């Protein structure tokens, strides 16, 4: 991470914000988390931050998030996203001369702390939930078995363009397995599942 470029640092922050905020909203809508857990795992740990607006707003946001009124929940989500985005500053790393490495996007300390607390909250109550872990395990098995199958006979099973890239990589003594990995990485969940069923389920076409 020391050599993270400016655009990479921006994308990483955007990903973290989306992960923390929108997974939180999904968890609330699905009834996975409740106001007591929010108070205990989010509000209490943030009582030590210095930003007075954020410390006060976290109470208001909680009330809106767990409201039965859809527009209030959306307003709270919008407030969180806006707060994080506007708290991003560009820092200078003097040890680098190259601009893409010299400049780095970072959240202000209190907002970085808040984002971390939200991510931990989602991880604890959503990501680690057994039902979610089962889905993740299933996805891992699909990805690994697709890779094994496609690697066993690439010219036969890969689409024409991908097979040509695989052959070119092989001919040039490059990592041809990367071509297959990139092909799988570009699949949607539905496409990967359908391909898995086509390859491994007798009744599928």
Short mmCIF file of C-alpha atoms in Angstrom, two decimals:
data_model
loop_
_atom_site.label_atom_id
_atom_site.label_comp_id
_atom_site.label_asym_id
_atom_site.label_seq_id
_atom_site.Cartn_x
_atom_site.Cartn_y
_atom_site.Cartn_z
CA UNK A 1 0.00 0.00 0.00
CA UNK A 2 3.01 2.29 0.29
CA UNK A 3 3.12 2.50 -3.51
CA UNK A 4 -0.60 3.07 -3.99
CA UNK A 5 -1.30 5.56 -6.79
CA UNK A 6 -3.60 8.58 -6.40
CA UNK A 7 -6.37 7.06 -8.51
CA UNK A 8 -6.04 3.79 -6.62
CA UNK A 9 -6.39 5.56 -3.26
CA UNK A 10 -9.54 7.32 -4.53
CA UNK A 11 -11.06 4.08 -5.82
CA UNK A 12 -10.23 2.27 -2.58
CA UNK A 13 -11.99 4.95 -0.53
CA UNK A 14 -15.01 4.85 -2.85
CA UNK A 15 -15.15 1.07 -2.49
CA UNK A 16 -14.86 1.24 1.31
CA UNK A 17 -17.61 3.86 1.55
CA UNK A 18 -19.94 1.89 -0.72
CA UNK A 19 -19.20 -1.35 1.14
CA UNK A 20 -19.79 0.11 4.59
CA UNK A 21 -22.80 2.30 3.85
CA UNK A 22 -24.81 0.33 1.32
CA UNK A 23 -24.21 -3.08 2.90
CA UNK A 24 -25.38 -1.46 6.13
CA UNK A 25 -28.58 -0.30 4.43
CA UNK A 26 -29.20 -3.77 2.97
CA UNK A 27 -28.67 -5.33 6.41
CA UNK A 28 -31.22 -2.98 7.99
CA UNK A 29 -33.80 -3.54 5.25
CA UNK A 30 -33.39 -7.32 5.60
CA UNK A 31 -33.71 -7.11 9.40
CA UNK A 32 -30.24 -8.56 10.00
CA UNK A 33 -29.24 -5.78 12.43
CA UNK A 34 -31.26 -3.86 15.02
CA UNK A 35 -31.08 -0.47 16.82
CA UNK A 36 -29.56 -2.00 19.96
CA UNK A 37 -26.65 -3.43 17.98
CA UNK A 38 -26.20 -0.07 16.24
CA UNK A 39 -26.08 1.73 19.58
CA UNK A 40 -23.69 -0.77 21.11
CA UNK A 41 -21.31 -1.30 18.18
CA UNK A 42 -21.40 2.07 16.40
CA UNK A 43 -22.63 4.91 18.61
CA UNK A 44 -20.75 3.96 21.79
CA UNK A 45 -17.35 3.39 20.14
CA UNK A 46 -17.64 6.79 18.41
CA UNK A 47 -18.23 8.80 21.57
CA UNK A 48 -14.52 9.66 21.78
CA UNK A 49 -14.24 11.35 18.36
CA UNK A 50 -13.67 15.11 18.37
CA UNK A 51 -15.80 16.17 15.39
CA UNK A 52 -18.92 17.57 17.11
CA UNK A 53 -21.09 17.46 13.97
CA UNK A 54 -20.29 13.82 13.32
CA UNK A 55 -20.72 12.79 16.96
CA UNK A 56 -24.17 14.40 17.06
CA UNK A 57 -25.21 13.28 13.59
CA UNK A 58 -24.49 9.61 14.25
CA UNK A 59 -27.45 9.59 16.68
CA UNK A 60 -29.78 11.22 14.13
CA UNK A 61 -28.58 8.92 11.37
CA UNK A 62 -29.30 5.87 13.51
CA UNK A 63 -32.87 6.98 14.16
CA UNK A 64 -33.45 7.53 10.44
CA UNK A 65 -31.77 4.30 9.38
CA UNK A 66 -34.08 2.20 11.52
CA UNK A 67 -37.17 4.23 10.68
CA UNK A 68 -40.04 2.51 8.88
CA UNK A 69 -40.14 5.43 6.46
CA UNK A 70 -38.15 4.70 3.32
CA UNK A 71 -37.30 8.33 2.56
CA UNK A 72 -35.78 8.86 6.01
CA UNK A 73 -33.52 5.84 5.58
CA UNK A 74 -32.43 7.09 2.16
CA UNK A 75 -31.78 10.53 3.66
CA UNK A 76 -29.53 8.96 6.30
CA UNK A 77 -27.62 6.97 3.67
CA UNK A 78 -27.17 10.13 1.60
CA UNK A 79 -25.93 12.01 4.65
CA UNK A 80 -23.35 9.34 5.41
CA UNK A 81 -22.05 9.14 1.85
CA UNK A 82 -21.87 12.93 1.52
CA UNK A 83 -20.09 13.24 4.88
CA UNK A 84 -17.43 10.73 3.90
CA UNK A 85 -16.88 12.11 0.40
CA UNK A 86 -16.52 15.71 1.58
CA UNK A 87 -14.10 14.64 4.33
CA UNK A 88 -11.55 13.35 1.80
CA UNK A 89 -8.35 15.38 1.51
CA UNK A 90 -5.37 15.06 -0.80
CA UNK A 91 -2.18 14.47 1.16
CA UNK A 92 1.38 14.83 -0.14
CA UNK A 93 3.95 12.09 0.38
CA UNK A 94 7.32 13.89 0.19
CA UNK A 95 9.27 10.66 -0.36
CA UNK A 96 7.87 10.43 -3.92
CA UNK A 97 8.55 12.66 -6.93
CA UNK A 98 6.11 11.01 -9.32
CA UNK A 99 2.73 12.79 -9.03
CA UNK A 100 0.67 9.60 -9.18
CA UNK A 101 2.49 8.37 -6.06
CA UNK A 102 3.19 11.73 -4.43
CA UNK A 103 -0.49 12.62 -4.00
CA UNK A 104 -2.76 10.42 -1.92
CA UNK A 105 -6.46 10.64 -1.03
CA UNK A 106 -7.20 10.19 2.67
CA UNK A 107 -10.16 10.63 4.99
CA UNK A 108 -9.97 13.04 7.90
CA UNK A 109 -9.16 11.11 11.09
CA UNK A 110 -12.61 11.12 12.74
CA UNK A 111 -14.30 10.15 9.48
CA UNK A 112 -11.75 7.40 8.85
CA UNK A 113 -12.47 6.09 12.35
CA UNK A 114 -16.22 6.19 11.69
CA UNK A 115 -15.86 4.38 8.39
CA UNK A 116 -13.76 1.70 10.08
CA UNK A 117 -16.40 1.24 12.80
CA UNK A 118 -19.13 0.88 10.16
CA UNK A 119 -17.08 -1.69 8.24
CA UNK A 120 -16.50 -3.69 11.42
CA UNK A 121 -20.22 -3.51 12.21
CA UNK A 122 -21.13 -4.89 8.77
CA UNK A 123 -18.43 -7.56 8.99
CA UNK A 124 -19.57 -8.71 12.45
CA UNK A 125 -23.30 -8.91 11.83
CA UNK A 126 -23.55 -9.46 8.07
CA UNK A 127 -20.39 -10.91 6.50
CA UNK A 128 -19.77 -13.41 9.31
CA UNK A 129 -23.41 -14.53 9.41
CA UNK A 130 -23.46 -18.30 8.69
CA UNK A 131 -26.04 -17.97 5.91
CA UNK A 132 -23.81 -15.40 4.14
CA UNK A 133 -20.71 -17.53 4.70
CA UNK A 134 -22.47 -20.48 3.07
CA UNK A 135 -23.18 -18.38 -0.02
CA UNK A 136 -19.56 -17.20 -0.06
CA UNK A 137 -18.31 -20.78 0.25
CA UNK A 138 -20.59 -21.85 -2.59
CA UNK A 139 -19.23 -19.03 -4.75
CA UNK A 140 -15.65 -20.03 -3.96
CA UNK A 141 -16.33 -23.60 -5.00
CA UNK A 142 -17.90 -22.46 -8.28
CA UNK A 143 -14.90 -20.24 -9.09
CA UNK A 144 -12.32 -22.92 -8.25
CA UNK A 145 -14.11 -25.66 -10.17
CA UNK A 146 -14.59 -23.42 -13.21
CA UNK A 147 -10.86 -22.62 -13.15
CA UNK A 148 -9.93 -26.30 -12.91
CA UNK A 149 -12.29 -27.23 -15.74
CA UNK A 150 -11.23 -24.43 -18.11
CA UNK A 151 -7.54 -25.04 -17.34
CA UNK A 152 -7.86 -28.73 -18.15
CA UNK A 153 -8.70 -28.06 -21.82
CA UNK A 154 -8.56 -24.30 -22.60
CA UNK A 155 -8.72 -24.52 -26.40
CA UNK A 156 -11.81 -26.67 -26.18
CA UNK A 157 -13.75 -24.88 -23.45
CA UNK A 158 -12.78 -21.21 -23.65
CA UNK A 159 -14.56 -18.75 -25.98
CA UNK A 160 -12.65 -18.16 -29.22
CA UNK A 161 -11.14 -14.77 -28.31
CA UNK A 162 -10.10 -15.93 -24.84
CA UNK A 163 -8.67 -19.16 -26.26
CA UNK A 164 -6.58 -17.11 -28.69
CA UNK A 165 -5.21 -14.98 -25.82
CA UNK A 166 -4.44 -18.16 -23.89
CA UNK A 167 -2.59 -19.63 -26.88
CA UNK A 168 -0.63 -16.41 -27.41
CA UNK A 169 0.40 -16.34 -23.73
CA UNK A 170 1.43 -20.00 -23.94
CA UNK A 171 3.47 -19.44 -27.11
CA UNK A 172 5.30 -16.50 -25.50
CA UNK A 173 6.03 -18.36 -22.25
CA UNK A 174 3.75 -16.03 -20.31
CA UNK A 175 1.37 -16.95 -17.49
CA UNK A 176 -1.48 -18.46 -19.50
CA UNK A 177 -3.37 -19.25 -16.31
CA UNK A 178 -3.79 -15.48 -15.82
CA UNK A 179 -5.88 -15.39 -19.02
CA UNK A 180 -8.28 -17.94 -17.53
CA UNK A 181 -8.33 -16.17 -14.15
CA UNK A 182 -9.14 -12.85 -15.84
CA UNK A 183 -11.89 -14.50 -17.89
CA UNK A 184 -13.55 -15.89 -14.75
CA UNK A 185 -13.05 -12.61 -12.86
CA UNK A 186 -15.02 -10.81 -15.56
CA UNK A 187 -18.07 -13.05 -15.19
CA UNK A 188 -21.25 -11.94 -13.49
CA UNK A 189 -22.58 -14.18 -10.71
CA UNK A 190 -25.42 -15.37 -12.96
CA UNK A 191 -23.12 -16.18 -15.88
CA UNK A 192 -20.67 -18.08 -13.66
CA UNK A 193 -23.50 -20.09 -12.11
CA UNK A 194 -24.99 -20.86 -15.52
CA UNK A 195 -21.62 -21.94 -16.91
CA UNK A 196 -21.03 -24.13 -13.85
CA UNK A 197 -24.40 -25.80 -14.36
CA UNK A 198 -23.68 -26.29 -18.07
CA UNK A 199 -20.33 -27.97 -17.33
CA UNK A 200 -21.25 -30.05 -14.28
CA UNK A 201 -25.02 -30.62 -14.23
CA UNK A 202 -26.19 -33.39 -16.62
CA UNK A 203 -29.65 -31.87 -17.03
CA UNK A 204 -28.29 -28.44 -18.05
CA UNK A 205 -27.59 -27.37 -21.62
#
